[in-house]
Short mmCIF file of C-alpha atoms in Angstrom, two decimals:
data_model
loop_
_atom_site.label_atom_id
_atom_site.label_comp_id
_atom_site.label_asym_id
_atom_site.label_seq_id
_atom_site.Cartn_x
_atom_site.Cartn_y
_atom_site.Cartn_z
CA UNK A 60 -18.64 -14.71 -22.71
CA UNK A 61 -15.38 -15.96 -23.70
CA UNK A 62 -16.60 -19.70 -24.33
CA UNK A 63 -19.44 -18.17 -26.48
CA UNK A 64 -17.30 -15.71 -28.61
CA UNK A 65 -15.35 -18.72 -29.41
CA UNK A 66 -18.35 -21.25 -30.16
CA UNK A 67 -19.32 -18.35 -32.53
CA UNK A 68 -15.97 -18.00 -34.10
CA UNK A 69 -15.69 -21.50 -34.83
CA UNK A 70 -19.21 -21.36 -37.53
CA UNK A 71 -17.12 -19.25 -39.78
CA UNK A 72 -16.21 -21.74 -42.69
CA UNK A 73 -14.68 -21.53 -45.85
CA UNK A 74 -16.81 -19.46 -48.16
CA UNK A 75 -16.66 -17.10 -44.43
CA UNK A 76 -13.12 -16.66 -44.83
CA UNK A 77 -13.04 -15.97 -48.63
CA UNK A 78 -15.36 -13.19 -48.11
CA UNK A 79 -13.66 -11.64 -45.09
CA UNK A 80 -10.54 -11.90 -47.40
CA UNK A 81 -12.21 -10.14 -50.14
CA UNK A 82 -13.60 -7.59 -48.00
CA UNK A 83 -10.41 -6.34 -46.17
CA UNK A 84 -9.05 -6.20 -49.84
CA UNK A 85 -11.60 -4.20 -52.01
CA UNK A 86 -11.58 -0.44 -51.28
CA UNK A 87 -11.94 2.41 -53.24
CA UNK A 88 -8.19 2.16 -54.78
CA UNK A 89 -9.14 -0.15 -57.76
CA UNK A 90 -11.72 2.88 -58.83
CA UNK A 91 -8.53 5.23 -59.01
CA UNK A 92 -4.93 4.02 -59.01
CA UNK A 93 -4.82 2.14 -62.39
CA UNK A 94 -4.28 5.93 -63.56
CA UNK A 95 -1.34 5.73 -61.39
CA UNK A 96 0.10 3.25 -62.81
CA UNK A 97 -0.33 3.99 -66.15
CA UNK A 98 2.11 7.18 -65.36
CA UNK A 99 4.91 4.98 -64.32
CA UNK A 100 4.62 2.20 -66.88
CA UNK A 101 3.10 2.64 -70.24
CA UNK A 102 2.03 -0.80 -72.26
CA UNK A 103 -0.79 -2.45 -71.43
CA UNK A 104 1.37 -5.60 -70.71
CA UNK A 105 3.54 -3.57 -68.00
CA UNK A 106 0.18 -2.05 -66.56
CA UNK A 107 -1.37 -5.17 -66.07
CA UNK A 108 1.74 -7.02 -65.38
CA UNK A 109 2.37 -4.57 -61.91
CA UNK A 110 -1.42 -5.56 -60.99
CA UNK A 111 -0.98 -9.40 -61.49
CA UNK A 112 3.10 -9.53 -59.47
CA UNK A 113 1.03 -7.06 -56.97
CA UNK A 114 -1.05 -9.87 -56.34
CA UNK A 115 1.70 -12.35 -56.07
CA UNK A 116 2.82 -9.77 -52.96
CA UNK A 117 0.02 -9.90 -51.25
CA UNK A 118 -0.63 -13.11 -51.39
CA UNK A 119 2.71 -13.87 -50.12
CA UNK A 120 2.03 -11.33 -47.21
CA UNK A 121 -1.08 -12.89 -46.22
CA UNK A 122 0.14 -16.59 -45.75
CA UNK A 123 2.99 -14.37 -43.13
CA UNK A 124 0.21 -12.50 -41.21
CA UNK A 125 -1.85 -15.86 -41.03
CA UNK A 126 0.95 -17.74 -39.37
CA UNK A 127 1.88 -14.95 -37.10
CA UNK A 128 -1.74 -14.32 -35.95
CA UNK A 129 -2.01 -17.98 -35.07
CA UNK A 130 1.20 -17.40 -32.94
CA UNK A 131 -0.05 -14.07 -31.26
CA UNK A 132 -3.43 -13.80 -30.35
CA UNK A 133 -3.17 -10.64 -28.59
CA UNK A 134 -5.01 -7.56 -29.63
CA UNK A 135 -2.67 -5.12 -31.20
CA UNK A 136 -1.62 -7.32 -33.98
CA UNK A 137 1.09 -5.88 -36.18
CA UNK A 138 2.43 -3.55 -33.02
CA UNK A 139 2.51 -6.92 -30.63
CA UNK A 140 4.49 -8.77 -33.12
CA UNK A 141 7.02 -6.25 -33.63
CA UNK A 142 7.40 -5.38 -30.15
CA UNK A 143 7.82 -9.58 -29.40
CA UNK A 144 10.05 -10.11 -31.62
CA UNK A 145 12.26 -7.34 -32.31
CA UNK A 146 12.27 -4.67 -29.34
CA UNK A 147 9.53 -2.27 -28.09
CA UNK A 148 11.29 0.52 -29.77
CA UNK A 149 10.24 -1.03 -33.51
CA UNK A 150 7.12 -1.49 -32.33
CA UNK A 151 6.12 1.89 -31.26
CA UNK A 152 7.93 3.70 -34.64
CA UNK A 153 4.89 1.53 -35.94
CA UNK A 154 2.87 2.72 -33.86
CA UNK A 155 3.67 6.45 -34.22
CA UNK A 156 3.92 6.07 -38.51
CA UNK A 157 0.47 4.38 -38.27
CA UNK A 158 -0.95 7.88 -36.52
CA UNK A 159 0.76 10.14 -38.09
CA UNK A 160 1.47 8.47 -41.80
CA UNK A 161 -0.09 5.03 -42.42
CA UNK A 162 -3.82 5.31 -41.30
CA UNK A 163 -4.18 8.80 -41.72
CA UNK A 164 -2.60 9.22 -44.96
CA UNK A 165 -4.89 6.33 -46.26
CA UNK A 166 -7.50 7.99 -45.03
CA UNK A 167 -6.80 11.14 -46.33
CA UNK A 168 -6.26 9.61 -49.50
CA UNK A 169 -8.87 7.56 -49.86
CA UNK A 170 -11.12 11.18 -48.89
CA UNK A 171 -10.02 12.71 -52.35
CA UNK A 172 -11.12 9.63 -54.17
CA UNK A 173 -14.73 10.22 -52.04
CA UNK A 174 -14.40 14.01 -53.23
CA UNK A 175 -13.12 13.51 -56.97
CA UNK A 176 -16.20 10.92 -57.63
CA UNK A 177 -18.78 12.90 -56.18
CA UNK A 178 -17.60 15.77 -58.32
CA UNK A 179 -17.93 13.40 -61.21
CA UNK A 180 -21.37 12.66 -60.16
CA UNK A 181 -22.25 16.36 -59.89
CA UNK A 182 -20.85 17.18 -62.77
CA UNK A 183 -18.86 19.52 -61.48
CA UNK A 184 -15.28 20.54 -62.19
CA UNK A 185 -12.90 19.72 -59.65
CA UNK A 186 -9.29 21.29 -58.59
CA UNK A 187 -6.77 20.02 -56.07
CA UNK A 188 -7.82 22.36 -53.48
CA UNK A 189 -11.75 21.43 -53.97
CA UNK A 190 -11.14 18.11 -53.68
CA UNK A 191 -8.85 18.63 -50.46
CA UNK A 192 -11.73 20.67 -48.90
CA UNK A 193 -14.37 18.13 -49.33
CA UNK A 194 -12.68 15.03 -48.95
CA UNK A 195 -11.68 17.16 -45.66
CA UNK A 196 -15.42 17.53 -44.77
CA UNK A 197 -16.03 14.02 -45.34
CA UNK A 198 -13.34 13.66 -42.65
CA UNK A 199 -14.95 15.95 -40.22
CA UNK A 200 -18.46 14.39 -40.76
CA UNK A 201 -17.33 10.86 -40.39
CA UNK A 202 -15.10 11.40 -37.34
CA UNK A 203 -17.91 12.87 -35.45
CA UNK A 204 -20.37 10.27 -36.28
CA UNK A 205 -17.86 7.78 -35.23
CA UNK A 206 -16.84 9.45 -32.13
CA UNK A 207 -20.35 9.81 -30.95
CA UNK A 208 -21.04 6.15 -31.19
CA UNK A 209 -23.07 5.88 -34.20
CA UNK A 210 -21.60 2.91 -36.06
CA UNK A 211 -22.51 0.97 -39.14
CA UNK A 212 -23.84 -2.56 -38.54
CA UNK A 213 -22.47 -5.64 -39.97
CA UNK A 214 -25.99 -5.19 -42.84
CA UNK A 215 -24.48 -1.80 -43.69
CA UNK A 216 -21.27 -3.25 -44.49
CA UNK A 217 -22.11 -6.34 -46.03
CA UNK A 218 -24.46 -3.44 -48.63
CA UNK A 219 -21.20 -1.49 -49.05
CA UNK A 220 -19.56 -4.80 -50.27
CA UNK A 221 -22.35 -5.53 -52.42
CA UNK A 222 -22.42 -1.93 -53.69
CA UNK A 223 -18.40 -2.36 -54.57
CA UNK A 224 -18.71 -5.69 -56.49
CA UNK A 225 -21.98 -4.53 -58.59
CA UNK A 226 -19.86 -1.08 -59.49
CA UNK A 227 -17.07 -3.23 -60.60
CA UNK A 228 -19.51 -6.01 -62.50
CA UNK A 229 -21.05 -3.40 -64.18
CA UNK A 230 -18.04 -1.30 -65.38
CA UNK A 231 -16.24 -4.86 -66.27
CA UNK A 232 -19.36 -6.22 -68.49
CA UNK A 233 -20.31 -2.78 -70.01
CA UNK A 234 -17.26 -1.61 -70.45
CA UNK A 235 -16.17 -4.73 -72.47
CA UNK A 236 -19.73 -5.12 -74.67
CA UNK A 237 -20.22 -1.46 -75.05
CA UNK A 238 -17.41 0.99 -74.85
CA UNK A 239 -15.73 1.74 -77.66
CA UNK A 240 -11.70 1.53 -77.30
CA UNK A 241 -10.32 4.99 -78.13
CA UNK A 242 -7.59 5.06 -80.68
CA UNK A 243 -4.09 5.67 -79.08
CA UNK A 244 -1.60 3.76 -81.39
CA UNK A 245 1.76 6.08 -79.52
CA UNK A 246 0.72 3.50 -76.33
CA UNK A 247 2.95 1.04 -77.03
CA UNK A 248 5.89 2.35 -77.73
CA UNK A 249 6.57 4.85 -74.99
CA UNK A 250 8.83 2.81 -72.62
CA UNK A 251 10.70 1.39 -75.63
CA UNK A 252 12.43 4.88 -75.51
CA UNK A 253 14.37 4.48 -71.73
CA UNK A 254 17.06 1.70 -70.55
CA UNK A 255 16.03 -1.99 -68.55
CA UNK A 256 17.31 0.30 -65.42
CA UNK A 257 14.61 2.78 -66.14
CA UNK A 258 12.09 0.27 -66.65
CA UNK A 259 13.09 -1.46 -63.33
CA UNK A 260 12.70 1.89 -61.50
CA UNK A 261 9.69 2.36 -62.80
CA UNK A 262 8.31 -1.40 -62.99
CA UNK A 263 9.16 -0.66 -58.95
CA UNK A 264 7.33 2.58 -58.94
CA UNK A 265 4.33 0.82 -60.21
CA UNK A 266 3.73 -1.55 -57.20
CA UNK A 267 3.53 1.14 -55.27
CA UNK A 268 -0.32 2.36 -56.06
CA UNK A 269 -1.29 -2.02 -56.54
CA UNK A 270 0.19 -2.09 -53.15
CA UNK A 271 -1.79 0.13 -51.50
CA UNK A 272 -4.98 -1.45 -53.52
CA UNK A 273 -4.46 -4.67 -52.60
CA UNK A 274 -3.80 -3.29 -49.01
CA UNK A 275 -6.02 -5.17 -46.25
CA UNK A 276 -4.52 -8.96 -46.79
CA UNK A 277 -3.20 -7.95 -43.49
CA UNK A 278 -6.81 -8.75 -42.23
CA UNK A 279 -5.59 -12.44 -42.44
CA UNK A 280 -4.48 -11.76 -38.70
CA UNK A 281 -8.28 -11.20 -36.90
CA UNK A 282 -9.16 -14.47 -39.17
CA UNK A 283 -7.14 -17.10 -37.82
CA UNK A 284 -9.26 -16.87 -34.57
CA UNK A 285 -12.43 -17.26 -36.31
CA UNK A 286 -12.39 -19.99 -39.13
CA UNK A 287 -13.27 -23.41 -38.40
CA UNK A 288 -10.69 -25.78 -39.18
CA UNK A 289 -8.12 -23.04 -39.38
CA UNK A 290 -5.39 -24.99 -40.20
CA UNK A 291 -7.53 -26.23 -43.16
CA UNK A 292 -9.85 -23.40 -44.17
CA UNK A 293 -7.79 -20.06 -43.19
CA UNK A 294 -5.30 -20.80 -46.30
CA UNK A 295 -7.68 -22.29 -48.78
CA UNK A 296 -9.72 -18.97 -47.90
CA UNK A 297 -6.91 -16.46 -48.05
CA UNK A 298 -5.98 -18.68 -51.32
CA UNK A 299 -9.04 -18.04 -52.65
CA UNK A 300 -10.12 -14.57 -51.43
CA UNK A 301 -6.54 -12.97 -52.99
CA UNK A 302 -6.98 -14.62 -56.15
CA UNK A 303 -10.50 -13.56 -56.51
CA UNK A 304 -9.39 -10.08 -55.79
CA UNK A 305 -6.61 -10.23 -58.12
CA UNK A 306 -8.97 -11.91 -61.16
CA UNK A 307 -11.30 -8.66 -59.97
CA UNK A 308 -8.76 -6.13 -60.54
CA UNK A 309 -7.26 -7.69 -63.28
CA UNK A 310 -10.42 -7.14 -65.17
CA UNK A 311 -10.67 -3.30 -64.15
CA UNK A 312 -7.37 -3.06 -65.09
CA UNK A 313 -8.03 -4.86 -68.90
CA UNK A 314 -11.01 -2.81 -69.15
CA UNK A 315 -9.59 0.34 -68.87
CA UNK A 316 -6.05 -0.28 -71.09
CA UNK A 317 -8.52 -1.61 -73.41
CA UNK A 318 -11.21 0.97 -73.76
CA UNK A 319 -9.30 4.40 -72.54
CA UNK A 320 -5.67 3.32 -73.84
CA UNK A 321 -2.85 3.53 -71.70
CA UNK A 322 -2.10 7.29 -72.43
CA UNK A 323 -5.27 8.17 -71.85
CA UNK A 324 -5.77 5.96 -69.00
CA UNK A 325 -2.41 7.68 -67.21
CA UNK A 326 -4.00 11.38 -67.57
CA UNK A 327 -7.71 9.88 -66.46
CA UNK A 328 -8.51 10.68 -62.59
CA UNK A 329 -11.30 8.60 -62.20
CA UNK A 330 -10.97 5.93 -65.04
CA UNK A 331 -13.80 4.02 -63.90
CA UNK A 332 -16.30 6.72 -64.35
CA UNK A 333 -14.61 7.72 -68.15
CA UNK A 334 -14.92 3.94 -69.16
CA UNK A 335 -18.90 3.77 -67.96
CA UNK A 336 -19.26 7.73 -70.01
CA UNK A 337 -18.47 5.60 -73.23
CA UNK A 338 -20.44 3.27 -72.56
CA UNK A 339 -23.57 4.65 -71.56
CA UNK A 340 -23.41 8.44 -71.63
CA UNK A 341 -23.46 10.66 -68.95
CA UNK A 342 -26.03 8.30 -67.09
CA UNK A 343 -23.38 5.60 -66.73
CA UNK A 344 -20.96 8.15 -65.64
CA UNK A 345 -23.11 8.97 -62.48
CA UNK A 346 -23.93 5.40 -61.87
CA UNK A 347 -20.29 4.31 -61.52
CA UNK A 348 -19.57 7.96 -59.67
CA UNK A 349 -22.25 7.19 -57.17
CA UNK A 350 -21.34 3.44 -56.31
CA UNK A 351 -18.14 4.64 -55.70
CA UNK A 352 -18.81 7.31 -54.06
CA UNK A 353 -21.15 5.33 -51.68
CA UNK A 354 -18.58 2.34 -51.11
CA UNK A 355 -15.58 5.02 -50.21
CA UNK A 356 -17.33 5.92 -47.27
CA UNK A 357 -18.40 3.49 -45.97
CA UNK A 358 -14.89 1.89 -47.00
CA UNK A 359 -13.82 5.35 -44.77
CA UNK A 360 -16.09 4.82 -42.04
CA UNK A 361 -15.06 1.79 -41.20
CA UNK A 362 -11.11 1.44 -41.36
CA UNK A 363 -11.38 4.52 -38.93
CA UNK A 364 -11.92 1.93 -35.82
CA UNK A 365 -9.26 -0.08 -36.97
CA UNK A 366 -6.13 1.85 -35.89
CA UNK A 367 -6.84 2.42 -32.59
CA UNK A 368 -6.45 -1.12 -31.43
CA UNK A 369 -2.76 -0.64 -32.21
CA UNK A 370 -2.85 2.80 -29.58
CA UNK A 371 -4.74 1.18 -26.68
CA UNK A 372 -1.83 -1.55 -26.90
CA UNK A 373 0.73 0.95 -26.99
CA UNK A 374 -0.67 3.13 -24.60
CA UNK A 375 -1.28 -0.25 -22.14
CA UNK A 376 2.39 -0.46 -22.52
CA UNK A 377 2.96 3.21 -21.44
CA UNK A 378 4.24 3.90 -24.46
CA UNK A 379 1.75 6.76 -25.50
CA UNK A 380 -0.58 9.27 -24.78
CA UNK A 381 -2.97 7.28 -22.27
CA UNK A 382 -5.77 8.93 -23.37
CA UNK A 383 -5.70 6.66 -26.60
CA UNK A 384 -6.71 3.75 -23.86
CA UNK A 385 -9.79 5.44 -22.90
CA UNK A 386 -13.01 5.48 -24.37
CA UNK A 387 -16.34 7.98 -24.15
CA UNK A 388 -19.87 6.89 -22.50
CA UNK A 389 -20.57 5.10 -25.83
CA UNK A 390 -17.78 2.56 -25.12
CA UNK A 391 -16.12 4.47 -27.99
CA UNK A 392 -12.38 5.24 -28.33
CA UNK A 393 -13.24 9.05 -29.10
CA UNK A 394 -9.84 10.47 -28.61
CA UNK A 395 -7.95 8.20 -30.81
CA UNK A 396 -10.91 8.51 -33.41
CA UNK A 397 -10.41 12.41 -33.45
CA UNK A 398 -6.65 12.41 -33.32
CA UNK A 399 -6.69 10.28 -36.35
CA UNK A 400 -9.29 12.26 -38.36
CA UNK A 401 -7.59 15.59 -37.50
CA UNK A 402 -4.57 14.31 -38.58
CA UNK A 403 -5.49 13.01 -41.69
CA UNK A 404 -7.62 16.43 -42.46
CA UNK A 405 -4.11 17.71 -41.90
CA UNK A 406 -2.61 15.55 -44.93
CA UNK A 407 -5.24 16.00 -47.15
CA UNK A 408 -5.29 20.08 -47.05
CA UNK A 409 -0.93 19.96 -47.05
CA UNK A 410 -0.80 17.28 -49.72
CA UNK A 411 -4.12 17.48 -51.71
CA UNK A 412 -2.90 15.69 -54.46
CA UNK A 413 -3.66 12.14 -54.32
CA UNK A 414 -0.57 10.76 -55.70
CA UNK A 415 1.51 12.61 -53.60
CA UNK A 416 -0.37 11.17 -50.40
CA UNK A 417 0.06 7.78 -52.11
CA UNK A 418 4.03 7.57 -51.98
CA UNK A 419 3.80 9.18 -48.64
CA UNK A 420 1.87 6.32 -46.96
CA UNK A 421 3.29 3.27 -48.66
CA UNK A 422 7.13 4.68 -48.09
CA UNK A 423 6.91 3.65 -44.36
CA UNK A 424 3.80 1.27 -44.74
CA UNK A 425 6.14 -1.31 -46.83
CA UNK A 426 9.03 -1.06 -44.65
CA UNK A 427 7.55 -2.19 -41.52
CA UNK A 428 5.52 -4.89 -43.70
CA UNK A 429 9.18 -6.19 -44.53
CA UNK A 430 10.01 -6.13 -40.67
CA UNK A 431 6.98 -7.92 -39.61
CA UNK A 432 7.75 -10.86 -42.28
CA UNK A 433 11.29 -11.15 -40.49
CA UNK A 434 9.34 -12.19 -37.27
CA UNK A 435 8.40 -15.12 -38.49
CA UNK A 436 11.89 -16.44 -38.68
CA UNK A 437 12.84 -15.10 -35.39
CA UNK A 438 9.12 -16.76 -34.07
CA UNK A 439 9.93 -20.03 -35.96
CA UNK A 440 12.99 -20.02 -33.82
CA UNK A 441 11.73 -18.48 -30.12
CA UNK A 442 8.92 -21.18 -30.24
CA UNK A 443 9.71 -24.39 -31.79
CA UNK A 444 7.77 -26.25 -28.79
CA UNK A 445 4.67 -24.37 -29.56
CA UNK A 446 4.23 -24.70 -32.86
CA UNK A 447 2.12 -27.47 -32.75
CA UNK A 448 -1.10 -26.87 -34.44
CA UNK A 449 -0.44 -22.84 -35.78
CA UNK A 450 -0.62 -22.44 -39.01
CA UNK A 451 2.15 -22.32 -41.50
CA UNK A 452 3.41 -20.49 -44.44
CA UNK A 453 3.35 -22.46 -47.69
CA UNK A 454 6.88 -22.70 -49.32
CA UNK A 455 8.42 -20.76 -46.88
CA UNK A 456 11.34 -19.64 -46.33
CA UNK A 457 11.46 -18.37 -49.94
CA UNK A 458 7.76 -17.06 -49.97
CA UNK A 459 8.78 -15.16 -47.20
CA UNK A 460 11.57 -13.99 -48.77
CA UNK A 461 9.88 -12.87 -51.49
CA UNK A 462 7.31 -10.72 -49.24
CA UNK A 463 10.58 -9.03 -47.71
CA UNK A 464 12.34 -8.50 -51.33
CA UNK A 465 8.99 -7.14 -52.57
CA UNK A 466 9.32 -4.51 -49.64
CA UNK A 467 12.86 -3.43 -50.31
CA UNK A 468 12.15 -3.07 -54.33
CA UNK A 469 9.09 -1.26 -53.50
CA UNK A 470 11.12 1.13 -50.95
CA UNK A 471 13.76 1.81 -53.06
CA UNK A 472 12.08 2.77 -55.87
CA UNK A 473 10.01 5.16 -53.76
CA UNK A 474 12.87 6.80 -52.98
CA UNK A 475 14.40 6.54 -56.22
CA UNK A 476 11.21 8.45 -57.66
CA UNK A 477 9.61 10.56 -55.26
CA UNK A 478 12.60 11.19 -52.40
CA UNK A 479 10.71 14.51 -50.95
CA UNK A 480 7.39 12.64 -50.44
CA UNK A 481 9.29 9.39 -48.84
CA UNK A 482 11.78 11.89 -47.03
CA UNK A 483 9.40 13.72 -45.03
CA UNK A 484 7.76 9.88 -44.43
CA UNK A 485 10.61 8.66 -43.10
CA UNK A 486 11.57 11.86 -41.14
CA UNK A 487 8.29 11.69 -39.28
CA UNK A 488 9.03 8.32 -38.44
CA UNK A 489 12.14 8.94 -36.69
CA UNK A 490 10.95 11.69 -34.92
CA UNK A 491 9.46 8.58 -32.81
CA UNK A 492 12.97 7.76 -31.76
CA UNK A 493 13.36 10.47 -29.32
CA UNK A 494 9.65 10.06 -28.50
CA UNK A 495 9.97 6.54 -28.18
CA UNK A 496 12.55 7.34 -24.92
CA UNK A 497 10.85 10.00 -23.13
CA UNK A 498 7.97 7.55 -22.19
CA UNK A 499 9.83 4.96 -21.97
CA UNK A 500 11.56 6.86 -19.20
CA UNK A 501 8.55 7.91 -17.82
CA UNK A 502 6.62 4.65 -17.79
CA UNK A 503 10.10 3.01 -16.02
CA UNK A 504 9.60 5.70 -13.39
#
């Protein structure tokens, strides 16, 4: 079975790996956070200027997880690497921020975009709380479905994809030929108003919704396996794939300075669907509101079966609940499925507002992004005989560096701006410490 995964693997060439790219990239966030980051920078240069150096990051953070992935080929990916380099303890504070903050407060998040479209396509007026309680349902629906075994196909997903890329063709080319821009001449002179430090901050604060937008290059790591020619077509693909996805959301991004304005564009919710309203009425409001209503989901549906990889390895190490190692007579992982959707029900109903969810993921997501970059120098140096043949990063040590700076910028301006959201982040994190030693004392035992 073995012999034939791998003769299958090996058919995936480079056009394969420049959609897989693509894929893991485009979610619902492109739909939603260029309002966000409007709010924290306010010229069309600055706004488009965070997308393009959010780009650069993940770029940079791809090339890492494509060299560690050839180095590591056991399941668990970021968890394994962390707990192989570092210690065990790092590794399971990942493991116990991607329950209980990372995965779950994406999904929550990316819930109230589901909810906050659909209301768009209803044409119904939405509030915090109504958006909480049906992104929540969403939740509740999708975690059962899951849990009970009935998963999308590989068809389903490829028409999600499809579904994504028309939305964003459509809103690019009408929005360019047909909307008319809305007069906003205050836009450009906003930021002129606070110091360089201030712009900094906020320049920082910026990255933080690209970041979780261009989250997925982390995908890099189940592609190494796959591609033929790896060592060839695994960087020209992740090459290709990122730039693709940063020329995509570039062009959202143009689109809706140019049309909306970047005041309006900061106090816009669902930017996409206000662009397609000028263009073509209320019609092209509910086209746009439907396709992304439609990709979220599915978008939803399927980074729910991601995660628990990460618990089976941690609970194979006796390192958690062992019941996240077990699945149901489907052969599904039910337990960690509806731990993870209860959880992020949780954050959606607590938080409901979808920046606030935002800052509360990426606080702890970007740190332990950094640490898994800083494996590949302690890797580099644990395995120089093996190296032979794994892929490697292009201009490291200083793209690496880069990654890592990115990460630190990114965290301290979270904390900078929004120290409640990233304070509870972090505290939940080290609530893992203690965790982290009672089954490690129990598993030693």
């Amino acid at each position: 079975m073995k012999q034939a995964d791998s003769h299958l693997a090996r058919r995936l060439g480079l056009f394969d790996a420049t959609m897989i790219v693509m894929g893991g990239i485009i979610g619902a966030g492109i739909f939603s956070n260029p309002y966000v980051v409007a709010q924290q920078v306010h010229t069309p240069l600055l706004i488009l200027g965070a997308w393009a150096v959010g780009g650069l990051i993940a770029l940079a953070g791809a090339f890492i997880y494509a060299e560690l992935s050839s180095k590591v080929t056991a399941s668990g990916g970021q968890y394994v690497y962390l707990r192989d380099a570092m210690h065990p303890l790092v590794a399971f504070l990942y493991g116990w921020s991607l329950l209980f903050v990372i995965q779950t407060g994406g999904m929550a998040a990316v819930a109230l975009i589901f909810a906050n479209h659909l209301f768009e396509l209803l044409g119904v007026q939405s509030s915090e709380l109504s958006a909480a309680l049906l992104g929540s349902a969403a939740l509740v629906l999708l975690t059962l479905i899951n849990c009970i075994g009935v998963r999308a196909g590989s068809v389903t997903q490829n028409v999600f994809m499809i579904l994504k890329l028309i939305a964003i063709a459509t809103l690019v080319i009408l929005g360019l030929l047909l909307a008319s821009p809305v007069h906003n001449p205050g836009t450009t002179t906003i930021s002129s108003t606070g110091t360089t430090w201030q712009l900094l901050i906020a320049f920082g604060a910026a990255l933080i919704p690209t970041q979780f937008a261009y989250g997925g290059w982390q995908t890099a790591c189940f592609v190494a396996g796959e591609v033929r020619e790896p060592r060839k077509n695994l960087p020209r693909g992740l090459l290709l794939g990122v730039i693709g996805v940063i020329v995509v959301y570039l062009s959202v991004n143009y689109v809706c300075v140019h049309v909306l304005g970047a005041d309006a564009l900061a106090q816009t919710k669902t930017p996409a669907t206000a662009v397609m309203r000028l263009a073509l009425g209320s019609k092209g409001a509910r086209f746009i509101a439907a396709g992304i209503a439609i990709s979220t989901i599915g978008f939803l549906s399927q980074s729910m079966l991601t995660a628990p990889r990460v618990y089976f390895a941690m609970a194979e190490d006796g390192l958690f609940f062992k019941q996240l190692a077990s699945v149901n007579r489907a052969r599904v992982p039910a337990f960690a499925i509806a731990l993870q959707g209860g959880l992020a029900i949780v954050i959606a109903l607590v938080a409901s507002k979808y920046e606030q969810i935002l800052n509360y993921v990426v606080s702890v997501d970007v740190i332990f992004f950094g640490l898994t970059a800083v494996c590949v120098f302690v890797f580099r140096k644990q395995r120089r005989d093996s190296d032979a043949g794994s892929f490697r990063i292009p201009g490291h040590p200083f793209t690496t560096l880069f990654f890592i700076a990115a990460c630190c910028v990114i965290t301290f301006s979270l904390l900078y701006k929004f120290p409640l959201n990233s304070g509870i982040s972090f505290g939940i994190m080290f609530l893992g410490v203690p965790a982290y030693f009672i089954w490690a004392r129990g598993y030693r035992r």
